Amino acid sequence: MARLLFTILGLLVAFLAALYQIYLSPLLQVIGVFRTVENFGLDPAACRGLPEFQACEKIVLHQPTGILYLACSTPESRLAWTPAMGQLNAQNRSADDYIATFDPATSKITRLELQNYHSDQPISVHGMDVVPSSTNRNELFVYLVNHRAPPHEQDAETVGADSVVEIFKTTVSGNQLVHIKTVRDSNIILSPNDVAGDANGKGFYFTNDHSFKISHVRTLRNVFSSTSVGYCHLDHGCKIVASGLYTNNGIVKAPELNASVYVASNMGGKISVFERQASGLLKNPFYVGQALDNLSLDHHGHLWAAAFPKAQDMVEHLTKNPLHLSPVAAFKISVNTGPGSFYGEKYAVEKIFENDGTTVSGSTSVVHDSERGMLFMHGVASHQLVVCRV
């Protein structure tokens, strides 16, 4: 009997040791439990805050004009209604979420007016993409994750959000968003976080950040690879194109036809590059090392990732107190042309800045205007847009 107990105890110790090495240790490193935040890369004197924009989860640059598009709410609404974080108090969500533009050259702010959008409830914005039309460069398609409350007065905390993707069109420097289509597929668009649209106004990729709309199992399954990437087309419907992924978040793709698609893993601290092959999507992941959120591409083709050096501070910032300082970082990823490329390191990862939250706090999006030497940062519960000269 004693020998059996010792055997069981030995196996248990071995299992726990393997669990720590394989899962817990890398996770603790990514979320920054023991990390000391560095302050470098941002000159506070070269940065300014614009409190006119609040709680803008996603920002997208229109490179030709330098105009920034922002998907905004209020910090108070984010505390109540952020389905990605399981915050499902629909009654206290904002009735005034909006898409706005900011022109850094003139400091002009424009809140876009929704046209042809007919709904019995307000829009609730999250991820977004702004894509120039392939047939008319003065026309832009805006793809937007809209976390609607469930229909028929159902309890959101019981059934989850009725999330959809909206497609709008606008014009360069325009002040209206004309609604084209609401795309809903409750079997495929489960928990959309971010979206990357096509230039035809008909197709888009999106990330599901959970495999269930609502469930205690949903939190447990964060331990496993259970999130997915989907693709929808207005003429062909929606489908899952990549599954078994780990804590999906931001997604972006280059504007070229059949270009690679990049997907950030929040708690995995890595980015997966999906290349389209005849047999489907080929995944090529690489490690960044911090909790990641949204992605963007600059004019030179460099990939930028918003990151959280201390993920627990971001959780506090988003779920309890938006004034709580949440350190942020930004990584730039480029094709590796150095010695490491000889050993199969396809991408070079460079941390551009890290800040303890005093200059910029809780940023879920970092966008670089490489032509004009500007850096834009905003976050899902942040109190201001931060613009820096770099």
mmCIF file of C-alpha atoms in Angstrom:
data_model
loop_
_atom_site.group_PDB
_atom_site.id
_atom_site.type_symbol
_atom_site.label_atom_id
_atom_site.label_comp_id
_atom_site.label_asym_id
_atom_site.label_seq_id
_atom_site.Cartn_x
_atom_site.Cartn_y
_atom_site.Cartn_z
ATOM 1 C CA MET A 1 0.000 0.000 0.000
ATOM 2 C CA ALA A 2 2.804 2.397 0.945
ATOM 3 C CA ARG A 3 4.595 1.612 -2.314
ATOM 4 C CA LEU A 4 1.410 2.415 -4.258
ATOM 5 C CA LEU A 5 1.008 5.733 -2.449
ATOM 6 C CA PHE A 6 4.617 6.682 -3.177
ATOM 7 C CA THR A 7 4.121 5.746 -6.831
ATOM 8 C CA ILE A 8 0.985 7.879 -7.083
ATOM 9 C CA LEU A 9 2.707 10.758 -5.298
ATOM 10 C CA GLY A 10 5.687 10.511 -7.641
ATOM 11 C CA LEU A 11 3.463 10.562 -10.690
ATOM 12 C CA LEU A 12 1.546 13.552 -9.303
ATOM 13 C CA VAL A 13 4.767 15.471 -8.662
ATOM 14 C CA ALA A 14 6.013 14.648 -12.151
ATOM 15 C CA PHE A 15 2.695 15.780 -13.650
ATOM 16 C CA LEU A 16 2.704 19.069 -11.727
ATOM 17 C CA ALA A 17 6.327 19.714 -12.670
ATOM 18 C CA ALA A 18 5.546 19.110 -16.341
ATOM 19 C CA LEU A 19 2.447 21.332 -16.102
ATOM 20 C CA TYR A 20 4.554 24.123 -14.634
ATOM 21 C CA GLN A 21 7.268 23.818 -17.249
ATOM 22 C CA ILE A 22 4.978 23.457 -20.243
ATOM 23 C CA TYR A 23 2.136 25.815 -19.347
ATOM 24 C CA LEU A 24 2.386 27.796 -16.129
ATOM 25 C CA SER A 25 5.967 29.072 -16.419
ATOM 26 C CA PRO A 26 5.544 30.425 -19.982
ATOM 27 C CA LEU A 27 2.193 31.971 -19.009
ATOM 28 C CA LEU A 28 3.662 33.746 -15.985
ATOM 29 C CA GLN A 29 6.409 35.093 -18.203
ATOM 30 C CA VAL A 30 4.012 36.372 -20.869
ATOM 31 C CA ILE A 31 1.618 38.106 -18.463
ATOM 32 C CA GLY A 32 4.536 39.662 -16.606
ATOM 33 C CA VAL A 33 3.943 38.520 -13.041
ATOM 34 C CA PHE A 34 7.629 39.005 -12.176
ATOM 35 C CA ARG A 35 8.449 41.578 -14.867
ATOM 36 C CA THR A 36 9.891 44.995 -14.001
ATOM 37 C CA VAL A 37 8.512 47.574 -16.433
ATOM 38 C CA GLU A 38 11.076 49.568 -18.349
ATOM 39 C CA ASN A 39 10.518 53.197 -19.302
ATOM 40 C CA PHE A 40 12.080 53.883 -22.682
ATOM 41 C CA GLY A 41 11.276 54.819 -26.252
ATOM 42 C CA LEU A 42 8.665 57.532 -25.599
ATOM 43 C CA ASP A 43 9.588 61.154 -24.927
ATOM 44 C CA PRO A 44 6.735 62.681 -22.875
ATOM 45 C CA ALA A 45 7.636 66.093 -24.285
ATOM 46 C CA ALA A 46 6.949 64.770 -27.800
ATOM 47 C CA CYS A 47 3.534 63.352 -26.859
ATOM 48 C CA ARG A 48 0.126 64.921 -26.360
ATOM 49 C CA GLY A 49 -3.168 63.559 -25.109
ATOM 50 C CA LEU A 50 -6.580 64.170 -26.649
ATOM 51 C CA PRO A 51 -9.316 63.477 -24.077
ATOM 52 C CA GLU A 52 -11.949 64.164 -26.757
ATOM 53 C CA PHE A 53 -11.515 60.502 -27.701
ATOM 54 C CA GLN A 54 -12.252 57.971 -24.955
ATOM 55 C CA ALA A 55 -12.398 54.179 -24.802
ATOM 56 C CA CYS A 56 -11.364 53.680 -28.437
ATOM 57 C CA GLU A 57 -10.540 49.971 -28.634
ATOM 58 C CA LYS A 58 -9.354 50.029 -32.245
ATOM 59 C CA ILE A 59 -7.685 52.738 -34.307
ATOM 60 C CA VAL A 60 -6.847 52.483 -38.013
ATOM 61 C CA LEU A 61 -4.740 54.828 -40.132
ATOM 62 C CA HIS A 62 -5.688 55.854 -43.659
ATOM 63 C CA GLN A 63 -2.127 56.124 -44.888
ATOM 64 C CA PRO A 64 -2.601 58.336 -47.985
ATOM 65 C CA THR A 65 -4.211 61.166 -45.985
ATOM 66 C CA GLY A 66 -2.796 60.503 -42.508
ATOM 67 C CA ILE A 67 -6.323 60.534 -41.085
ATOM 68 C CA LEU A 68 -6.997 58.253 -38.127
ATOM 69 C CA TYR A 69 -10.243 56.292 -37.688
ATOM 70 C CA LEU A 70 -11.300 55.401 -34.137
ATOM 71 C CA ALA A 71 -13.977 53.054 -32.713
ATOM 72 C CA CYS A 72 -14.958 54.670 -29.391
ATOM 73 C CA SER A 73 -17.253 54.339 -26.390
ATOM 74 C CA THR A 74 -16.926 55.478 -22.761
ATOM 75 C CA PRO A 75 -14.777 53.942 -19.989
ATOM 76 C CA GLU A 76 -17.905 53.495 -17.866
ATOM 77 C CA SER A 77 -19.633 51.567 -20.638
ATOM 78 C CA ARG A 78 -16.627 49.313 -21.102
ATOM 79 C CA LEU A 79 -16.802 48.348 -17.419
ATOM 80 C CA ALA A 80 -20.390 47.225 -17.938
ATOM 81 C CA TRP A 81 -20.342 45.870 -21.490
ATOM 82 C CA THR A 82 -17.187 44.225 -22.819
ATOM 83 C CA PRO A 83 -18.201 40.714 -23.891
ATOM 84 C CA ALA A 84 -14.573 39.746 -24.546
ATOM 85 C CA MET A 85 -13.965 40.090 -20.795
ATOM 86 C CA GLY A 86 -17.274 38.521 -19.759
ATOM 87 C CA GLN A 87 -18.721 41.922 -18.766
ATOM 88 C CA LEU A 88 -22.334 41.568 -19.854
ATOM 89 C CA ASN A 89 -24.381 44.254 -18.123
ATOM 90 C CA ALA A 90 -26.308 45.342 -21.224
ATOM 91 C CA GLN A 91 -28.515 47.778 -19.318
ATOM 92 C CA ASN A 92 -25.527 49.984 -18.444
ATOM 93 C CA ARG A 93 -23.835 49.987 -21.826
ATOM 94 C CA SER A 94 -23.415 53.205 -23.761
ATOM 95 C CA ALA A 95 -26.120 54.311 -26.161
ATOM 96 C CA ASP A 96 -23.648 56.618 -27.881
ATOM 97 C CA ASP A 97 -20.754 54.538 -29.220
ATOM 98 C CA TYR A 98 -19.357 56.002 -32.420
ATOM 99 C CA ILE A 99 -16.758 56.019 -35.178
ATOM 100 C CA ALA A 100 -14.702 59.199 -35.471
ATOM 101 C CA THR A 101 -11.847 60.563 -37.525
ATOM 102 C CA PHE A 102 -8.909 62.678 -36.440
ATOM 103 C CA ASP A 103 -6.723 64.648 -38.821
ATOM 104 C CA PRO A 104 -3.374 65.324 -37.084
ATOM 105 C CA ALA A 105 -2.435 67.952 -39.677
ATOM 106 C CA THR A 106 -5.371 70.193 -38.748
ATOM 107 C CA SER A 107 -6.494 68.650 -35.399
ATOM 108 C CA LYS A 108 -9.950 68.330 -36.946
ATOM 109 C CA ILE A 109 -12.238 65.829 -35.208
ATOM 110 C CA THR A 110 -15.260 64.394 -37.030
ATOM 111 C CA ARG A 111 -17.830 62.033 -35.568
ATOM 112 C CA LEU A 112 -19.233 60.035 -38.481
ATOM 113 C CA GLU A 113 -22.996 59.983 -38.890
ATOM 114 C CA LEU A 114 -24.625 56.598 -39.506
ATOM 115 C CA GLN A 115 -26.808 56.434 -42.606
ATOM 116 C CA ASN A 116 -29.189 53.642 -43.644
ATOM 117 C CA TYR A 117 -28.510 51.849 -40.347
ATOM 118 C CA HIS A 118 -31.777 50.558 -38.916
ATOM 119 C CA SER A 119 -31.645 48.822 -35.549
ATOM 120 C CA ASP A 120 -33.749 48.723 -32.406
ATOM 121 C CA GLN A 121 -30.657 49.135 -30.218
ATOM 122 C CA PRO A 122 -27.510 51.261 -30.191
ATOM 123 C CA ILE A 123 -24.297 50.160 -31.816
ATOM 124 C CA SER A 124 -21.610 48.757 -29.468
ATOM 125 C CA VAL A 125 -18.211 48.980 -31.123
ATOM 126 C CA HIS A 126 -15.117 46.824 -30.660
ATOM 127 C CA GLY A 127 -12.709 45.720 -33.434
ATOM 128 C CA MET A 128 -12.630 47.605 -36.739
ATOM 129 C CA ASP A 129 -10.906 47.786 -40.097
ATOM 130 C CA VAL A 130 -10.908 50.572 -42.699
ATOM 131 C CA VAL A 131 -10.044 49.440 -46.225
ATOM 132 C CA PRO A 132 -9.733 51.501 -49.435
ATOM 133 C CA SER A 133 -11.962 50.176 -52.199
ATOM 134 C CA SER A 134 -10.237 48.218 -54.955
ATOM 135 C CA THR A 135 -12.304 50.049 -57.594
ATOM 136 C CA ASN A 136 -12.532 53.587 -56.190
ATOM 137 C CA ARG A 137 -9.673 54.922 -54.049
ATOM 138 C CA ASN A 138 -11.908 57.711 -52.757
ATOM 139 C CA GLU A 139 -14.248 55.119 -51.249
ATOM 140 C CA LEU A 140 -13.528 53.290 -48.011
ATOM 141 C CA PHE A 141 -15.117 50.197 -46.528
ATOM 142 C CA VAL A 142 -15.443 50.104 -42.756
ATOM 143 C CA TYR A 143 -15.804 46.692 -41.113
ATOM 144 C CA LEU A 144 -16.949 46.867 -37.502
ATOM 145 C CA VAL A 145 -17.524 44.340 -34.712
ATOM 146 C CA ASN A 146 -20.834 45.236 -33.079
ATOM 147 C CA HIS A 147 -21.634 43.548 -29.766
ATOM 148 C CA ARG A 148 -25.421 43.793 -29.702
ATOM 149 C CA ALA A 149 -27.466 42.855 -26.678
ATOM 150 C CA PRO A 150 -29.404 39.581 -27.145
ATOM 151 C CA PRO A 151 -32.860 39.909 -28.717
ATOM 152 C CA HIS A 152 -36.271 39.479 -27.097
ATOM 153 C CA GLU A 153 -35.078 40.910 -23.763
ATOM 154 C CA GLN A 154 -33.009 37.826 -23.043
ATOM 155 C CA ASP A 155 -30.512 38.055 -20.207
ATOM 156 C CA ALA A 156 -27.058 38.723 -21.679
ATOM 157 C CA GLU A 157 -25.347 37.163 -18.670
ATOM 158 C CA THR A 158 -27.222 33.947 -19.451
ATOM 159 C CA VAL A 159 -27.024 33.797 -23.263
ATOM 160 C CA GLY A 160 -24.158 36.176 -24.098
ATOM 161 C CA ALA A 161 -23.950 39.000 -26.618
ATOM 162 C CA ASP A 162 -25.587 38.844 -30.045
ATOM 163 C CA SER A 163 -22.370 39.848 -31.805
ATOM 164 C CA VAL A 164 -22.271 40.672 -35.514
ATOM 165 C CA VAL A 165 -20.017 42.364 -38.035
ATOM 166 C CA GLU A 166 -21.309 45.502 -39.716
ATOM 167 C CA ILE A 167 -20.119 46.661 -43.135
ATOM 168 C CA PHE A 168 -20.280 50.369 -43.954
ATOM 169 C CA LYS A 169 -18.874 52.555 -46.676
ATOM 170 C CA THR A 170 -17.656 56.125 -46.533
ATOM 171 C CA THR A 171 -15.522 58.500 -48.559
ATOM 172 C CA VAL A 172 -12.064 59.854 -47.857
ATOM 173 C CA SER A 173 -12.515 62.815 -45.481
ATOM 174 C CA GLY A 174 -16.269 62.156 -45.469
ATOM 175 C CA ASN A 175 -18.543 62.588 -42.445
ATOM 176 C CA GLN A 176 -21.029 59.776 -43.045
ATOM 177 C CA LEU A 177 -21.026 55.996 -42.717
ATOM 178 C CA VAL A 178 -23.508 54.363 -45.078
ATOM 179 C CA HIS A 179 -24.597 50.941 -43.874
ATOM 180 C CA ILE A 180 -24.256 48.091 -46.360
ATOM 181 C CA LYS A 181 -24.922 44.891 -44.425
ATOM 182 C CA THR A 182 -25.167 43.287 -40.993
ATOM 183 C CA VAL A 183 -23.450 39.897 -41.053
ATOM 184 C CA ARG A 184 -24.736 37.488 -38.417
ATOM 185 C CA ASP A 185 -23.975 33.791 -38.069
ATOM 186 C CA SER A 186 -24.343 32.616 -34.471
ATOM 187 C CA ASN A 187 -22.642 29.299 -35.258
ATOM 188 C CA ILE A 188 -19.508 30.883 -36.751
ATOM 189 C CA ILE A 189 -19.353 34.464 -35.437
ATOM 190 C CA LEU A 190 -19.319 33.385 -31.791
ATOM 191 C CA SER A 191 -17.233 35.923 -29.924
ATOM 192 C CA PRO A 192 -15.699 38.267 -32.502
ATOM 193 C CA ASN A 193 -12.876 40.461 -31.296
ATOM 194 C CA ASP A 194 -11.277 42.020 -34.346
ATOM 195 C CA VAL A 195 -11.801 42.074 -38.102
ATOM 196 C CA ALA A 196 -9.685 42.432 -41.253
ATOM 197 C CA GLY A 197 -11.648 43.364 -44.356
ATOM 198 C CA ASP A 198 -11.297 42.869 -48.081
ATOM 199 C CA ALA A 199 -11.110 45.748 -50.562
ATOM 200 C CA ASN A 200 -14.303 44.621 -52.323
ATOM 201 C CA GLY A 201 -16.618 45.473 -49.430
ATOM 202 C CA LYS A 202 -17.860 41.889 -49.295
ATOM 203 C CA GLY A 203 -15.412 39.693 -47.403
ATOM 204 C CA PHE A 204 -13.582 39.762 -44.096
ATOM 205 C CA TYR A 205 -11.570 37.675 -41.666
ATOM 206 C CA PHE A 206 -12.307 37.871 -37.957
ATOM 207 C CA THR A 207 -11.061 36.391 -34.698
ATOM 208 C CA ASN A 208 -13.215 34.561 -32.161
ATOM 209 C CA ASP A 209 -11.580 35.241 -28.790
ATOM 210 C CA HIS A 210 -13.524 32.423 -27.093
ATOM 211 C CA SER A 211 -15.171 29.220 -28.240
ATOM 212 C CA PHE A 212 -18.357 29.919 -26.276
ATOM 213 C CA LYS A 213 -20.495 33.036 -25.971
ATOM 214 C CA ILE A 214 -21.045 32.461 -22.279
ATOM 215 C CA SER A 215 -20.100 29.696 -19.883
ATOM 216 C CA HIS A 216 -17.955 28.996 -16.887
ATOM 217 C CA VAL A 217 -16.237 26.535 -19.210
ATOM 218 C CA ARG A 218 -15.215 29.471 -21.420
ATOM 219 C CA THR A 219 -12.760 30.741 -18.803
ATOM 220 C CA LEU A 220 -11.388 27.257 -18.179
ATOM 221 C CA ARG A 221 -10.886 26.701 -21.897
ATOM 222 C CA ASN A 222 -8.520 29.702 -21.976
ATOM 223 C CA VAL A 223 -6.018 27.127 -20.735
ATOM 224 C CA PHE A 224 -6.394 25.269 -24.024
ATOM 225 C CA SER A 225 -6.162 26.126 -27.713
ATOM 226 C CA SER A 226 -9.843 26.687 -28.387
ATOM 227 C CA THR A 227 -10.214 29.954 -30.304
ATOM 228 C CA SER A 228 -10.545 30.398 -34.060
ATOM 229 C CA VAL A 229 -10.352 32.565 -37.155
ATOM 230 C CA GLY A 230 -13.350 32.828 -39.445
ATOM 231 C CA TYR A 231 -14.002 34.217 -42.899
ATOM 232 C CA CYS A 232 -17.287 35.620 -44.218
ATOM 233 C CA HIS A 233 -18.311 36.677 -47.702
ATOM 234 C CA LEU A 234 -21.636 38.288 -48.533
ATOM 235 C CA ASP A 235 -22.136 35.927 -51.474
ATOM 236 C CA HIS A 236 -20.892 32.707 -49.887
ATOM 237 C CA GLY A 237 -21.580 32.883 -46.145
ATOM 238 C CA CYS A 238 -19.263 32.292 -43.196
ATOM 239 C CA LYS A 239 -16.869 29.500 -42.248
ATOM 240 C CA ILE A 240 -14.094 28.737 -39.778
ATOM 241 C CA VAL A 241 -10.744 28.769 -41.600
ATOM 242 C CA ALA A 242 -8.407 28.132 -38.638
ATOM 243 C CA SER A 243 -9.234 26.524 -35.289
ATOM 244 C CA GLY A 244 -7.416 25.177 -32.256
ATOM 245 C CA LEU A 245 -5.746 28.552 -31.660
ATOM 246 C CA TYR A 246 -4.824 30.038 -28.296
ATOM 247 C CA THR A 247 -6.541 33.215 -26.972
ATOM 248 C CA ASN A 248 -6.967 35.007 -30.303
ATOM 249 C CA ASN A 249 -7.177 38.784 -30.290
ATOM 250 C CA GLY A 250 -6.087 41.268 -32.989
ATOM 251 C CA ILE A 251 -5.984 40.476 -36.689
ATOM 252 C CA VAL A 252 -4.600 42.360 -39.680
ATOM 253 C CA LYS A 253 -3.752 41.583 -43.289
ATOM 254 C CA ALA A 254 -1.765 43.365 -45.938
ATOM 255 C CA PRO A 255 -3.791 45.090 -48.672
ATOM 256 C CA GLU A 256 -2.411 42.925 -51.474
ATOM 257 C CA LEU A 257 -4.622 40.179 -52.870
ATOM 258 C CA ASN A 258 -3.917 36.817 -51.186
ATOM 259 C CA ALA A 259 -1.617 38.536 -48.681
ATOM 260 C CA SER A 260 -0.658 36.991 -45.353
ATOM 261 C CA VAL A 261 -3.016 37.281 -42.378
ATOM 262 C CA TYR A 262 -1.525 38.024 -38.936
ATOM 263 C CA VAL A 263 -3.255 36.977 -35.703
ATOM 264 C CA ALA A 264 -2.161 37.902 -32.173
ATOM 265 C CA SER A 265 -2.410 35.491 -29.248
ATOM 266 C CA ASN A 266 -3.195 37.430 -26.101
ATOM 267 C CA MET A 267 -1.942 35.104 -23.371
ATOM 268 C CA GLY A 268 0.291 33.119 -25.699
ATOM 269 C CA GLY A 269 2.476 36.152 -26.377
ATOM 270 C CA LYS A 270 2.910 35.143 -30.009
ATOM 271 C CA ILE A 271 1.734 36.049 -33.487
ATOM 272 C CA SER A 272 0.618 33.522 -36.084
ATOM 273 C CA VAL A 273 1.207 34.296 -39.741
ATOM 274 C CA PHE A 274 -1.291 32.592 -42.022
ATOM 275 C CA GLU A 275 -0.239 32.233 -45.636
ATOM 276 C CA ARG A 276 -2.816 31.206 -48.169
ATOM 277 C CA GLN A 277 -1.992 27.944 -49.933
ATOM 278 C CA ALA A 278 -3.979 25.849 -52.385
ATOM 279 C CA SER A 279 -4.742 23.432 -49.547
ATOM 280 C CA GLY A 280 -5.807 26.196 -47.125
ATOM 281 C CA LEU A 281 -4.074 28.441 -44.605
ATOM 282 C CA LEU A 282 -0.513 27.570 -43.584
ATOM 283 C CA LYS A 283 0.303 28.755 -40.038
ATOM 284 C CA ASN A 284 3.746 30.052 -39.092
ATOM 285 C CA PRO A 285 3.845 31.320 -35.458
ATOM 286 C CA PHE A 286 6.608 33.341 -33.814
ATOM 287 C CA TYR A 287 7.136 34.446 -30.232
ATOM 288 C CA VAL A 288 6.954 38.036 -28.943
ATOM 289 C CA GLY A 289 6.885 37.423 -25.202
ATOM 290 C CA GLN A 290 4.218 39.743 -23.784
ATOM 291 C CA ALA A 291 0.406 39.657 -23.696
ATOM 292 C CA LEU A 292 -0.749 41.017 -27.065
ATOM 293 C CA ASP A 293 -3.792 42.863 -28.327
ATOM 294 C CA ASN A 294 -4.322 44.623 -31.664
ATOM 295 C CA LEU A 295 -2.013 44.587 -34.677
ATOM 296 C CA SER A 296 -1.353 47.114 -37.434
ATOM 297 C CA LEU A 297 0.847 47.443 -40.523
ATOM 298 C CA ASP A 298 2.738 50.599 -41.414
ATOM 299 C CA HIS A 299 3.561 51.960 -44.864
ATOM 300 C CA HIS A 300 6.882 50.091 -44.941
ATOM 301 C CA GLY A 301 5.168 46.762 -44.273
ATOM 302 C CA HIS A 302 6.327 46.510 -40.657
ATOM 303 C CA LEU A 303 3.912 44.823 -38.281
ATOM 304 C CA TRP A 304 3.155 46.621 -34.991
ATOM 305 C CA ALA A 305 1.725 44.933 -31.912
ATOM 306 C CA ALA A 306 0.226 46.555 -28.809
ATOM 307 C CA ALA A 307 1.315 44.698 -25.673
ATOM 308 C CA PHE A 308 0.777 44.634 -21.915
ATOM 309 C CA PRO A 309 3.972 44.190 -19.858
ATOM 310 C CA LYS A 310 1.849 43.648 -16.720
ATOM 311 C CA ALA A 311 -1.344 41.946 -17.826
ATOM 312 C CA GLN A 312 -2.815 41.972 -14.312
ATOM 313 C CA ASP A 313 -2.757 45.784 -14.368
ATOM 314 C CA MET A 314 -4.660 45.743 -17.659
ATOM 315 C CA VAL A 315 -7.308 43.495 -16.104
ATOM 316 C CA GLU A 316 -7.659 45.944 -13.201
ATOM 317 C CA HIS A 317 -7.826 48.859 -15.656
ATOM 318 C CA LEU A 318 -10.545 47.253 -17.780
ATOM 319 C CA THR A 319 -12.693 45.450 -15.229
ATOM 320 C CA LYS A 320 -12.529 47.644 -12.114
ATOM 321 C CA ASN A 321 -10.949 51.070 -12.503
ATOM 322 C CA PRO A 322 -10.093 52.687 -15.866
ATOM 323 C CA LEU A 323 -7.955 55.239 -13.998
ATOM 324 C CA HIS A 324 -5.668 52.447 -12.780
ATOM 325 C CA LEU A 325 -2.380 52.800 -14.661
ATOM 326 C CA SER A 326 -1.803 49.913 -17.041
ATOM 327 C CA PRO A 327 1.744 49.712 -18.484
ATOM 328 C CA VAL A 328 1.995 49.348 -22.248
ATOM 329 C CA ALA A 329 4.561 48.374 -24.842
ATOM 330 C CA ALA A 330 4.837 48.267 -28.612
ATOM 331 C CA PHE A 331 6.720 45.752 -30.737
ATOM 332 C CA LYS A 332 7.752 46.173 -34.364
ATOM 333 C CA ILE A 333 8.108 43.017 -36.429
ATOM 334 C CA SER A 334 9.897 42.924 -39.755
ATOM 335 C CA VAL A 335 11.370 40.355 -42.097
ATOM 336 C CA ASN A 336 14.654 39.203 -40.611
ATOM 337 C CA THR A 337 17.625 40.161 -42.786
ATOM 338 C CA GLY A 338 20.215 39.588 -40.047
ATOM 339 C CA PRO A 339 22.295 36.525 -39.143
ATOM 340 C CA GLY A 340 19.314 34.872 -37.454
ATOM 341 C CA SER A 341 17.622 34.412 -40.816
ATOM 342 C CA PHE A 342 20.252 31.791 -41.649
ATOM 343 C CA TYR A 343 18.969 29.725 -38.709
ATOM 344 C CA GLY A 344 15.325 29.932 -39.760
ATOM 345 C CA GLU A 345 14.330 33.045 -37.794
ATOM 346 C CA LYS A 346 12.053 34.548 -40.425
ATOM 347 C CA TYR A 347 10.965 37.566 -38.383
ATOM 348 C CA ALA A 348 12.900 40.130 -36.341
ATOM 349 C CA VAL A 349 11.041 41.316 -33.223
ATOM 350 C CA GLU A 350 12.019 44.686 -31.736
ATOM 351 C CA LYS A 351 10.496 46.325 -28.667
ATOM 352 C CA ILE A 352 10.107 49.988 -29.659
ATOM 353 C CA PHE A 353 8.878 51.368 -26.354
ATOM 354 C CA GLU A 354 7.673 50.366 -22.933
ATOM 355 C CA ASN A 355 5.962 52.711 -20.491
ATOM 356 C CA ASP A 356 4.712 52.336 -16.925
ATOM 357 C CA GLY A 357 1.387 53.993 -17.748
ATOM 358 C CA THR A 358 2.332 57.561 -16.893
ATOM 359 C CA THR A 359 2.657 58.669 -20.538
ATOM 360 C CA VAL A 360 0.207 56.209 -22.081
ATOM 361 C CA SER A 361 -1.985 53.697 -20.247
ATOM 362 C CA GLY A 362 -4.014 50.670 -21.289
ATOM 363 C CA SER A 363 -3.416 50.924 -25.032
ATOM 364 C CA THR A 364 -5.001 48.120 -27.017
ATOM 365 C CA SER A 365 -3.959 49.680 -30.350
ATOM 366 C CA VAL A 366 -0.655 51.135 -31.533
ATOM 367 C CA VAL A 367 -0.478 52.627 -35.031
ATOM 368 C CA HIS A 368 2.652 53.995 -36.703
ATOM 369 C CA ASP A 369 2.523 56.610 -39.463
ATOM 370 C CA SER A 370 5.938 55.925 -40.961
ATOM 371 C CA GLU A 371 5.606 58.671 -43.575
ATOM 372 C CA ARG A 372 4.840 61.464 -41.130
ATOM 373 C CA GLY A 373 6.796 60.208 -38.118
ATOM 374 C CA MET A 374 3.862 59.800 -35.740
ATOM 375 C CA LEU A 375 2.721 57.158 -33.279
ATOM 376 C CA PHE A 376 -0.917 56.828 -32.150
ATOM 377 C CA MET A 377 -2.074 54.885 -29.089
ATOM 378 C CA HIS A 378 -5.488 54.272 -27.564
ATOM 379 C CA GLY A 379 -7.228 51.605 -25.525
ATOM 380 C CA VAL A 380 -10.563 49.965 -24.872
ATOM 381 C CA ALA A 381 -11.026 51.801 -21.539
ATOM 382 C CA SER A 382 -8.447 54.589 -21.915
ATOM 383 C CA HIS A 383 -9.327 58.219 -21.227
ATOM 384 C CA GLN A 384 -7.452 59.752 -24.127
ATOM 385 C CA LEU A 385 -5.818 59.271 -27.487
ATOM 386 C CA VAL A 386 -2.053 59.724 -27.205
ATOM 387 C CA VAL A 387 -0.134 61.095 -30.211
ATOM 388 C CA CYS A 388 3.675 61.120 -30.206
ATOM 389 C CA ARG A 389 6.280 62.433 -32.614
ATOM 390 C CA VAL A 390 8.878 59.761 -33.296
#
